[in-house]
C-alpha cells in the first residue's frame, strides 16, 4: 500500500479514516461538534502511521505515542470517581411545581387576610412560657387589633420583622446545606455507589427492603422525633425506588411519608408525647402499650399500601401519575446498578466516610433524648436541646458529603464550586418557605387564632366524651394548616382542653393520643407544609398529583385514628 503514489492513494481512500481526518481538519467548528477526539486514538492506530510517508510535513502522532497518551488518560481518572463527560446535577427543583404551590400559598395568604377583617378578634392571656391561661379570653372592641391591608399585602416582607424569621432562617440554612451536599454526592459518584449497593444486595428481596426502610423511618420519628431531617432521605429513596422498577411515589412513601406516619404513631417522641404528658401531669411516656399497638397498625397498613401500589407500577409503569417526570429522573439518577462504581475503591472509602458521619446523627439524637429526661436541666435549655438533632444533621450531613467528595476525587474549586452550584439548584424552594411563613404571620398578627380556639372550646363543652375527643382531634388537624409546630399547638390547645377533658370525664391520656394522631400525618397534608412541598418539588411532582396519590393513605390514617379513639374511650385509656 505504501508503494502507491500519494495521488493514487488519495483517490482510492476518499472514504477512509484518513480522508475523514483531513476533511474535518479544515473545519474546526464541525470537528468540535462531532467530538472528533473520540476517534483520534482509532485513527492514530489504524491509519495515521501508514500515511506518514505519503503526506510530507504532516506532524502525526505515532501509535506508541498514542498508546502512552491513552495509558495516561486511563490511569488518571481511575483514582477518581468524578464524572468528566456527564456531571451530576444533584437535586433539581421542578420550577412548575414551585410556581404552582407558591401561587396557591399567596392566594391562601390573601384569604387569611380576609378572615382577619371579618372574624371577631380576641386573645387569651399568656404566661411567661407562652402557654395560654384558661378562662382569660377577651374580645377586642371595634377595630382594635385589626390588621391593616397594607400589612397583609406586604406580609412576605413584614415577616422579617416577626419572631417567625428565626424559624425561617433555620429552615433555609438546612435546605441550602442539603442542596450543596447532594450535588457533591451526586457528582462524586457516592450517591450512585449507595444506590447500586442497596439495589444489588436487595434486588431479589426488594419488598423486604421496602418493609425494613419503612420500619426504620417510622421508628426514627416515633422514638426521637425526626421530621424535617426526612428531606435528606428523599432523593436517595427515590433513586433506589426507580432502580427497583417503581416510581417516585414509592420513594416518597418509604421516606417522607413513613417518617410523618411514625410521628403520628409516636411512642417516645419527646416533641409531642413528652411535652404533652408533661403538660398533662402524666408520668413521662406512660400508656406505652396502647401507643405501640397503634404503631403496629399504622406500620402494617402503610407497608401493605406501598407494596400493592409498587406491584401495580411494576406491571404497568405507565399507570404511574409521575411516569413522564420519572423519565428525566431515571436519566439524572442513572437508575441502574453501576458495576464500575461498585468496584471503585475510592468511592467505597468515600461512602463509608459519608455513612459514618450520618450515623453520628443517631448518637446526637440519643444524647438529645437522654438530656430531655434530666430534671436538673431548665426548660429554656431543654427548648434549645430540641434543635440539637436538626443542627447535628445539618452539620454532619454537610461535613460527611464534602469529605466524601474530596476522597472521591473532587478538589479545590471543583469542590467549592460544586457546592455553590448545588445551593443554586435548590434555591427555587425559598419563595415557598417565605409564603408559608407569611400565612402564619397574617393569622397571628390578625388576632383570630385565639378566637377560633375559644369557640371550639364552647362547642366541645356540650358534647359527649366520644364526640369531644373527635372534635379535639379534628381541631388539631385543622390547626395544622396554620400552625405547623407541634409544640406551638400544644401551648395553644392543651391549657384549654385539659380542664374540659376533666369536666367531661375524658382521660388526659386519651387527649394526648388524639393530639399526637392529629399532629403527625398532617405534617405532609397541606400546602403550608414546608417539608412536603420541598420534597415533591425535588422529584418534579405537582401538589395535585401528590393528593391524587396520597388521599387513600390519609383516609386510611383517619380510619385508624378513629378506631384508636373509640378504643381509648371504651377502655378508659
Coordinates of C-alpha atoms in Angstrom, one line a residue:
X1 CA 0.0 0.0 0.0
X2 CA 2.9 2.3 0.7
X3 CA 4.3 1.8 -2.8
X4 CA 1.5 3.7 -4.3
X5 CA 1.9 7.4 -5.1
X6 CA 0.2 9.9 -2.9
X7 CA -2.3 10.9 -5.6
X8 CA -3.3 7.3 -6.4
X9 CA -3.6 6.6 -2.7
X10 CA -5.7 9.7 -2.1
X11 CA -8.2 8.8 -4.9
X12 CA -8.6 5.3 -3.5
X13 CA -9.2 6.3 0.0
X14 CA -11.6 9.2 -0.1
X15 CA -14.0 7.3 2.3
X16 CA -11.2 6.1 4.5
X17 CA -10.3 7.3 8.0
X18 CA -7.5 9.5 6.5
X19 CA -9.9 11.4 4.3
X20 CA -12.3 12.0 7.2
X21 CA -9.5 13.2 9.3
X22 CA -8.2 15.6 6.6
X23 CA -11.7 16.9 5.8
X24 CA -12.5 17.6 9.4
X25 CA -9.2 19.4 10.0
X26 CA -10.4 22.1 7.6
X27 CA -13.4 22.9 9.7
X28 CA -12.6 23.3 13.4
X29 CA -16.2 24.1 14.4
X30 CA -17.5 21.0 12.8
X31 CA -14.8 18.9 14.3
X32 CA -15.7 20.1 17.8
X33 CA -19.4 19.4 17.2
X34 CA -18.9 15.8 16.4
X35 CA -16.3 15.3 19.2
X36 CA -13.5 14.1 16.9
X37 CA -11.4 13.4 19.9
X38 CA -13.4 10.2 20.4
X39 CA -12.0 8.8 17.2
X40 CA -8.4 10.2 17.4
X41 CA -6.9 7.1 19.0
X42 CA -8.5 4.8 16.4
X43 CA -7.1 7.0 13.6
X44 CA -3.7 7.0 15.2
X45 CA -3.6 3.3 15.4
X46 CA -5.1 2.2 12.1
X47 CA -4.4 5.0 9.6
X48 CA -2.1 7.8 10.5
X49 CA 1.1 5.7 10.8
X50 CA 0.6 4.4 7.2
X51 CA 0.1 7.9 5.8
X52 CA 3.2 9.3 7.4
X53 CA 5.3 8.7 4.3
X54 CA 2.7 10.0 1.8
X55 CA 2.0 13.4 3.4
X56 CA 5.2 15.4 3.8
X57 CA 5.4 17.8 6.7
X58 CA 2.5 16.2 8.5
X59 CA 3.0 16.0 12.2
X60 CA 1.3 12.8 13.1
X61 CA 1.2 11.0 16.3
X62 CA 2.7 7.6 16.3
X63 CA 0.9 4.5 17.7
X64 CA 3.4 4.3 20.5
X65 CA 2.8 8.0 21.5
X66 CA -0.9 7.4 21.2
X67 CA -0.7 4.4 23.5
X68 CA 1.2 6.3 26.1
X69 CA -1.4 9.1 26.0
X70 CA -4.2 6.6 26.3
X71 CA -2.5 4.9 29.2
X72 CA -2.0 8.3 31.0
X73 CA -5.7 9.2 30.4
X74 CA -6.9 5.9 31.6
X75 CA -4.9 5.8 34.8
X76 CA -5.5 9.4 35.9
X77 CA -9.3 9.2 36.3
X78 CA -9.1 5.7 37.7
X79 CA -8.2 7.2 41.1
X80 CA -11.2 9.5 41.0
X81 CA -14.9 8.9 40.8
X82 CA -15.5 12.3 39.2
X83 CA -17.6 12.1 36.1
X84 CA -16.0 14.2 33.3
X85 CA -18.4 13.7 30.4
X86 CA -21.6 13.9 32.4
X87 CA -21.6 15.9 35.5
X88 CA -24.0 15.1 38.3
X89 CA -26.8 17.6 38.7
X90 CA -27.7 16.9 42.4
X91 CA -31.2 18.0 43.5
X92 CA -33.2 19.7 40.7
X93 CA -36.3 21.5 41.9
X94 CA -39.2 21.5 39.4
X95 CA -39.9 25.1 38.7
X96 CA -43.5 24.5 37.6
X97 CA -44.3 22.7 40.9
X98 CA -42.7 25.6 42.8
X99 CA -44.6 28.3 40.9
X100 CA -47.9 26.5 41.3
X101 CA -47.6 25.9 45.0
X102 CA -46.2 29.4 45.7
X103 CA -49.1 30.9 43.8
X104 CA -51.6 28.8 45.8
X105 CA -49.9 29.8 49.1
X106 CA -50.1 33.5 48.2
X107 CA -53.8 33.1 47.5
X108 CA -54.2 31.4 50.9
X109 CA -52.4 34.3 52.5
X110 CA -54.8 36.8 51.0
X111 CA -57.8 34.6 52.1
X112 CA -56.3 34.6 55.6
X113 CA -56.1 38.4 55.4
X114 CA -59.8 38.5 54.6
X115 CA -60.6 36.4 57.7
X116 CA -58.7 38.8 59.8
X117 CA -61.2 41.5 58.6
X118 CA -64.4 39.6 59.2
X119 CA -63.8 37.2 62.2
X120 CA -64.1 38.9 65.6
X121 CA -60.7 39.5 67.1
X122 CA -59.6 38.5 70.6
X123 CA -56.9 36.8 72.7
X124 CA -56.1 34.8 75.8
X125 CA -53.6 36.0 78.3
X126 CA -50.3 34.0 78.1
X127 CA -47.9 33.1 80.9
X128 CA -44.1 33.6 80.7
X129 CA -43.6 30.3 78.9
X130 CA -46.0 31.2 76.2
X131 CA -48.8 28.9 77.4
X132 CA -52.4 30.0 77.2
X133 CA -54.1 30.8 80.5
X134 CA -57.6 29.3 80.6
X135 CA -60.7 31.5 81.2
X136 CA -58.8 34.7 80.2
X137 CA -60.2 35.2 76.7
X138 CA -61.5 38.7 75.9
X139 CA -62.7 40.1 72.6
X140 CA -61.4 43.3 71.1
X141 CA -63.8 46.2 70.7
X142 CA -64.4 47.8 67.3
X143 CA -61.3 47.9 65.1
X144 CA -58.9 47.2 68.0
X145 CA -56.3 44.7 66.9
X146 CA -57.5 44.8 63.3
X147 CA -54.7 44.2 60.8
X148 CA -54.4 46.9 58.1
X149 CA -54.5 45.7 54.5
X150 CA -51.1 47.1 53.7
X151 CA -49.6 44.7 56.2
X152 CA -51.4 41.8 54.7
X153 CA -50.2 42.6 51.2
X154 CA -46.6 43.2 52.4
X155 CA -46.7 40.1 54.7
X156 CA -43.8 38.4 52.8
X157 CA -41.6 41.4 53.7
X158 CA -43.1 42.1 57.2
X159 CA -42.4 38.5 58.2
X160 CA -38.8 39.5 58.5
X161 CA -39.8 41.7 61.5
X162 CA -41.6 38.9 63.4
X163 CA -40.4 36.0 65.5
X164 CA -41.1 33.7 62.6
X165 CA -38.0 34.8 60.9
X166 CA -35.8 32.8 63.2
X167 CA -37.6 29.6 62.2
X168 CA -37.5 30.6 58.5
X169 CA -33.7 31.2 58.6
X170 CA -33.1 27.9 60.2
X171 CA -35.2 26.1 57.6
X172 CA -33.5 28.0 54.7
X173 CA -30.0 27.2 56.0
X174 CA -30.9 23.5 56.4
X175 CA -32.3 23.4 52.8
X176 CA -29.3 25.2 51.4
X177 CA -26.9 22.7 53.0
X178 CA -28.9 19.8 51.7
X179 CA -28.7 21.2 48.1
X180 CA -25.0 21.8 48.1
X181 CA -24.2 18.5 49.8
X182 CA -26.3 16.4 47.4
X183 CA -24.7 17.8 44.3
X184 CA -21.3 16.9 45.7
X185 CA -22.6 13.4 46.5
X186 CA -24.1 13.0 43.0
X187 CA -21.1 14.5 41.1
X188 CA -18.6 12.4 43.0
X189 CA -20.5 9.2 42.4
X190 CA -21.2 8.4 46.1
X191 CA -24.9 8.6 45.6
X192 CA -24.6 6.2 42.7
X193 CA -22.5 3.8 44.8
X194 CA -25.0 3.8 47.7
X195 CA -27.9 3.2 45.3
X196 CA -26.1 0.5 43.4
X197 CA -25.0 -1.3 46.6
X198 CA -28.5 -1.3 48.1
X199 CA -30.1 -2.5 44.8
X200 CA -27.5 -5.2 44.2
X201 CA -28.0 -6.6 47.7
X202 CA -31.8 -6.5 47.7
X203 CA -32.7 -6.8 44.0
X204 CA -34.3 -10.3 44.8
X205 CA -35.7 -9.2 48.1
X206 CA -36.9 -5.7 47.3
X207 CA -40.2 -5.9 49.2
X208 CA -38.3 -6.9 52.3
X209 CA -36.1 -3.9 51.7
X210 CA -39.3 -1.7 51.4
X211 CA -40.6 -3.0 54.7
X212 CA -37.3 -2.5 56.5
X213 CA -36.9 1.1 55.3
X214 CA -40.4 2.0 56.3
X215 CA -39.9 0.5 59.8
X216 CA -36.6 2.3 60.3
X217 CA -38.0 5.7 59.2
X218 CA -41.1 5.3 61.3
X219 CA -39.0 4.3 64.3
X220 CA -36.8 7.3 63.9
X221 CA -39.7 9.7 64.1
X222 CA -41.8 7.7 66.6
X223 CA -39.0 7.4 69.1
X224 CA -36.8 10.5 68.7
X225 CA -39.0 12.9 66.7
X226 CA -37.1 13.1 63.4
X227 CA -39.2 15.0 60.9
X228 CA -37.5 17.8 58.9
X229 CA -34.5 15.6 58.6
X230 CA -36.5 13.4 56.2
X231 CA -35.7 15.8 53.4
X232 CA -32.1 14.3 53.3
X233 CA -33.6 10.8 52.6
X234 CA -35.9 11.7 49.7
X235 CA -33.5 11.9 46.7
X236 CA -31.8 8.6 47.7
X237 CA -35.1 6.8 48.4
X238 CA -36.4 7.9 45.0
X239 CA -33.2 6.8 43.3
X240 CA -33.5 3.4 44.9
X241 CA -37.2 3.2 44.1
X242 CA -36.6 3.9 40.4
X243 CA -33.7 1.4 40.2
X244 CA -36.0 -1.3 41.6
X245 CA -38.7 -0.7 38.9
X246 CA -41.0 1.5 41.0
X247 CA -41.7 5.2 40.8
X248 CA -41.1 8.4 42.7
X249 CA -44.3 8.0 44.8
X250 CA -42.9 4.8 46.3
X251 CA -39.7 6.7 47.1
X252 CA -41.7 9.4 48.9
X253 CA -43.6 6.7 50.7
X254 CA -40.6 4.9 52.1
X255 CA -39.0 8.2 53.2
X256 CA -41.1 11.3 53.9
X257 CA -44.5 9.6 54.3
X258 CA -43.0 6.9 56.6
X259 CA -41.4 9.5 58.9
X260 CA -44.6 11.5 59.1
X261 CA -46.7 8.4 59.9
X262 CA -44.2 7.5 62.5
X263 CA -44.7 10.9 64.0
X264 CA -48.4 10.1 64.1
X265 CA -47.8 6.8 65.9
X266 CA -45.5 8.4 68.5
X267 CA -44.2 6.2 71.2
X268 CA -41.3 8.1 72.9
X269 CA -41.3 11.2 70.8
X270 CA -40.1 14.0 73.1
X271 CA -41.6 16.7 70.9
X272 CA -45.2 15.6 71.2
X273 CA -45.7 12.8 73.7
X274 CA -43.0 14.1 76.1
X275 CA -44.3 17.7 76.0
X276 CA -47.9 16.8 76.1
X277 CA -47.6 14.3 79.0
X278 CA -45.6 16.9 81.0
X279 CA -48.3 19.5 80.5
X280 CA -51.0 17.0 81.4
X281 CA -49.1 16.0 84.6
X282 CA -48.8 12.4 83.4
X283 CA -45.9 10.1 84.1
X284 CA -43.4 10.5 81.2
X285 CA -44.0 8.0 78.4
X286 CA -46.8 6.3 80.3
X287 CA -49.6 4.5 78.4
X288 CA -46.9 3.0 76.1
X289 CA -48.7 -0.4 75.3
X290 CA -51.7 1.2 73.6
X291 CA -49.4 3.5 71.5
X292 CA -47.3 0.6 70.5
X293 CA -50.4 -1.2 69.3
X294 CA -51.3 1.8 67.2
X295 CA -47.8 2.0 65.8
X296 CA -48.0 -1.6 64.6
X297 CA -51.4 -1.0 62.9
X298 CA -50.1 2.1 61.1
X299 CA -46.9 0.3 60.1
X300 CA -48.7 -2.7 58.6
X301 CA -51.2 -0.6 56.8
X302 CA -48.6 1.6 55.2
X303 CA -46.4 -1.3 54.1
X304 CA -49.3 -3.1 52.6
X305 CA -50.4 0.0 50.7
X306 CA -46.9 0.6 49.3
X307 CA -46.4 -3.0 48.3
X308 CA -49.7 -3.2 46.5
X309 CA -49.0 0.1 44.7
X310 CA -45.4 -0.9 43.8
X311 CA -46.6 -4.2 42.3
X312 CA -49.2 -2.3 40.2
X313 CA -46.4 0.0 38.9
X314 CA -44.1 -2.9 38.1
X315 CA -46.8 -4.5 35.9
X316 CA -47.7 -1.3 34.1
X317 CA -45.3 1.7 34.7
X318 CA -47.5 4.0 32.6
X319 CA -50.2 3.9 35.3
X320 CA -48.0 6.0 37.5
X321 CA -49.1 9.6 37.8
X322 CA -45.4 10.6 37.6
X323 CA -44.5 8.4 34.7
X324 CA -43.4 11.3 32.5
X325 CA -41.4 13.2 35.1
X326 CA -39.7 9.9 36.2
X327 CA -38.2 9.6 32.8
X328 CA -36.0 12.6 33.5
X329 CA -35.2 11.3 37.0
X330 CA -34.1 8.0 35.7
X331 CA -31.6 9.7 33.4
X332 CA -30.5 12.1 36.2
X333 CA -30.1 9.4 38.9
X334 CA -28.9 6.7 36.5
X335 CA -31.5 4.3 37.8
X336 CA -29.5 1.1 37.2
X337 CA -26.7 -0.8 39.0
X338 CA -23.2 0.6 38.1
X339 CA -20.7 -2.2 38.4
X340 CA -17.8 0.3 37.7
X341 CA -18.9 2.4 40.7
X342 CA -19.1 -0.7 43.0
X343 CA -15.6 -1.7 42.1
X344 CA -14.1 1.7 42.7
X345 CA -12.1 1.7 45.9
X346 CA -12.1 5.5 46.2
X347 CA -15.9 5.5 46.1
X348 CA -16.1 2.8 48.7
X349 CA -14.0 4.7 51.1
X350 CA -15.9 7.9 50.4
X351 CA -19.2 6.2 51.0
X352 CA -18.0 4.8 54.3
X353 CA -17.0 8.3 55.4
X354 CA -20.3 9.8 54.5
X355 CA -22.3 7.0 56.1
X356 CA -20.2 7.3 59.3
X357 CA -20.9 11.0 59.6
X358 CA -24.6 10.5 59.0
X359 CA -24.5 7.7 61.6
X360 CA -23.2 10.2 64.1
X361 CA -26.6 11.9 63.9
X362 CA -28.1 8.9 65.7
X363 CA -25.7 9.5 68.6
X364 CA -26.7 13.2 68.7
X365 CA -30.3 12.2 68.8
X366 CA -29.7 9.7 71.6
X367 CA -27.9 12.4 73.6
X368 CA -30.7 14.9 73.0
X369 CA -33.3 12.3 74.1
X370 CA -31.4 11.5 77.3
X371 CA -31.0 15.2 78.2
X372 CA -34.7 15.8 77.8
X373 CA -35.3 13.4 80.7
X374 CA -32.8 15.2 83.1
X375 CA -34.9 17.1 85.6
X376 CA -31.9 19.3 86.6
X377 CA -31.9 21.0 83.2
X378 CA -34.1 24.0 82.9
X379 CA -37.0 24.2 80.4
X380 CA -35.3 27.0 78.5
X381 CA -32.2 24.9 78.0
X382 CA -34.3 21.9 77.0
X383 CA -36.0 24.0 74.4
X384 CA -32.6 24.7 72.8
X385 CA -31.7 21.0 73.1
X386 CA -34.8 20.2 71.0
X387 CA -33.0 21.7 68.0
X388 CA -29.8 19.6 68.6
X389 CA -30.8 16.7 66.2
X390 CA -31.6 19.1 63.4
X391 CA -28.4 21.1 63.8
X392 CA -26.4 17.9 64.1
X393 CA -27.9 16.5 61.0
X394 CA -27.2 19.7 59.0
X395 CA -23.5 19.8 60.2
X396 CA -22.7 16.2 59.9
X397 CA -24.5 15.7 56.7
X398 CA -22.6 18.6 55.1
X399 CA -19.3 17.6 56.5
X400 CA -19.8 14.0 55.5
X401 CA -20.8 15.0 52.0
X402 CA -17.9 17.3 51.4
X403 CA -15.4 14.9 52.9
X404 CA -16.8 12.1 50.7
X405 CA -16.5 14.3 47.6
X406 CA -12.9 15.1 48.5
X407 CA -12.0 11.4 49.0
X408 CA -13.7 10.5 45.7
X409 CA -11.5 13.0 43.8
X410 CA -13.2 16.4 43.8
X411 CA -10.7 19.0 44.8
X412 CA -10.3 22.8 45.2
X413 CA -12.5 25.0 43.2
X414 CA -14.4 22.0 41.8
X415 CA -15.5 21.1 45.4
X416 CA -16.4 24.7 46.4
X417 CA -18.0 25.5 43.1
X418 CA -20.0 22.3 43.0
X419 CA -21.4 23.0 46.5
X420 CA -22.4 26.5 45.4
X421 CA -24.0 25.1 42.3
X422 CA -26.0 22.7 44.4
X423 CA -27.2 25.6 46.5
X424 CA -28.5 27.3 43.3
X425 CA -30.4 24.2 42.3
X426 CA -32.4 24.2 45.5
X427 CA -32.9 27.9 45.7
X428 CA -36.3 27.9 43.9
X429 CA -37.7 26.4 47.2
X430 CA -37.1 29.6 49.1
X431 CA -40.2 31.5 47.8
X432 CA -42.4 28.7 49.1
X433 CA -40.9 28.9 52.6
X434 CA -41.5 32.7 52.7
X435 CA -45.1 32.3 51.5
X436 CA -45.8 29.7 54.3
X437 CA -44.3 31.9 56.9
X438 CA -46.3 34.8 55.6
X439 CA -49.6 32.9 56.1
X440 CA -48.7 32.3 59.8
X441 CA -47.7 35.9 60.2
X442 CA -51.0 37.2 58.9
X443 CA -53.1 34.9 61.1
X444 CA -51.1 35.7 64.2
X445 CA -51.0 39.5 63.6
X446 CA -54.7 39.4 62.8
X447 CA -55.6 38.1 66.3
X448 CA -58.1 35.4 65.2
X449 CA -56.3 32.2 66.2
X450 CA -57.4 32.6 69.9
X451 CA -60.9 33.5 68.7
X452 CA -61.1 30.2 66.9
X453 CA -59.8 28.3 69.9
X454 CA -62.4 30.0 72.2
X455 CA -65.3 29.0 70.0
X456 CA -64.1 25.4 69.6
X457 CA -63.9 25.1 73.4
X458 CA -67.5 26.3 73.7
X459 CA -68.6 23.9 71.0
X460 CA -67.0 20.8 72.5
X461 CA -68.0 21.5 76.1
X462 CA -71.6 20.4 75.3
X463 CA -70.6 17.1 73.5
X464 CA -70.3 13.6 74.7
X465 CA -66.9 12.1 75.6
X466 CA -66.5 10.4 72.2
X467 CA -67.7 13.5 70.3
X468 CA -65.5 15.8 72.3
X469 CA -62.4 13.6 71.7
X470 CA -63.2 13.5 67.9
X471 CA -63.7 17.3 67.9
X472 CA -60.3 17.8 69.6
X473 CA -58.7 15.5 67.1
X474 CA -60.3 17.4 64.1
X475 CA -59.4 20.7 65.6
X476 CA -55.7 19.7 65.8
X477 CA -55.9 18.5 62.2
X478 CA -57.4 21.9 61.1
X479 CA -55.0 23.9 63.2
X480 CA -52.0 22.2 61.5
X481 CA -52.9 24.2 58.4
X482 CA -51.9 27.5 60.0
X483 CA -49.7 26.3 63.0
X484 CA -47.2 23.7 61.8
X485 CA -45.2 23.4 65.1
X486 CA -46.5 20.7 67.4
X487 CA -45.1 22.5 70.4
X488 CA -46.8 25.7 69.5
X489 CA -50.1 23.9 69.0
X490 CA -49.7 22.2 72.4
X491 CA -49.2 25.5 74.1
X492 CA -52.3 26.8 72.5
X493 CA -54.6 23.8 72.9
X494 CA -53.7 21.8 76.0
X495 CA -54.3 24.5 78.7
X496 CA -57.9 24.8 77.3
X497 CA -58.8 21.2 76.6
X498 CA -57.3 19.6 79.7
X499 CA -59.8 21.2 82.1
X500 CA -62.5 20.4 79.5
X501 CA -61.5 16.8 79.5
X502 CA -61.7 16.6 83.3
X503 CA -65.2 18.1 83.2
X504 CA -66.4 15.6 80.5
X505 CA -64.8 12.6 82.1
X506 CA -62.1 12.1 79.4
X507 CA -58.8 10.8 80.5
X508 CA -55.8 13.0 79.9
X509 CA -54.0 10.1 78.3
X510 CA -56.7 9.9 75.5
X511 CA -56.3 13.7 74.9
X512 CA -52.5 13.1 74.4
X513 CA -53.3 10.3 72.0
X514 CA -55.8 12.4 70.0
X515 CA -53.3 15.3 69.7
X516 CA -50.4 13.2 68.5
X517 CA -52.5 11.4 65.9
X518 CA -53.9 14.7 64.6
X519 CA -50.5 16.4 64.6
X520 CA -48.5 13.7 62.8
X521 CA -49.6 12.8 59.3
X522 CA -51.0 16.3 58.7
X523 CA -47.4 17.5 58.6
X524 CA -47.4 16.3 54.9
X525 CA -51.0 17.0 54.0
X526 CA -51.4 20.7 53.5
X527 CA -49.6 23.1 51.0
X528 CA -48.5 25.0 54.0
X529 CA -46.2 22.1 54.9
X530 CA -42.7 23.2 54.0
X531 CA -41.4 19.6 54.3
X532 CA -43.9 18.2 51.8
X533 CA -43.7 21.0 49.2
X534 CA -39.9 20.8 49.1
X535 CA -39.9 17.0 48.9
X536 CA -42.4 16.9 45.9
X537 CA -40.5 19.7 44.3
X538 CA -37.3 17.7 44.4
X539 CA -38.9 14.9 42.3
X540 CA -41.0 17.2 40.0
X541 CA -44.4 16.2 41.3
X542 CA -47.2 18.7 41.5
X543 CA -49.3 19.1 44.6
X544 CA -52.4 18.0 42.7
X545 CA -50.8 14.7 41.7
X546 CA -49.5 14.2 45.2
X547 CA -53.0 14.5 46.6
X548 CA -54.4 12.1 43.9
X549 CA -51.8 9.5 45.0
X550 CA -51.9 10.0 48.8
X551 CA -55.6 10.6 49.6
X552 CA -56.2 6.9 50.2
X553 CA -53.4 6.9 52.7
X554 CA -54.9 9.9 54.6
X555 CA -58.3 8.3 54.6
X556 CA -56.8 5.1 55.9
X557 CA -55.0 7.0 58.6
X558 CA -58.2 8.9 59.6
X559 CA -59.9 5.5 59.9
X560 CA -57.2 4.0 62.1
X561 CA -57.2 7.2 64.3
X562 CA -61.0 6.9 64.7
X563 CA -60.8 3.3 65.8
X564 CA -58.0 4.1 68.2
X565 CA -60.0 7.0 69.8
X566 CA -63.1 4.8 70.1
X567 CA -61.0 2.1 71.8
X568 CA -59.4 4.7 74.1
X569 CA -62.9 5.9 75.3
X570 CA -64.2 2.3 75.6
X571 CA -61.3 1.1 77.9
X572 CA -60.8 4.4 79.7
X573 CA -57.3 4.8 78.4

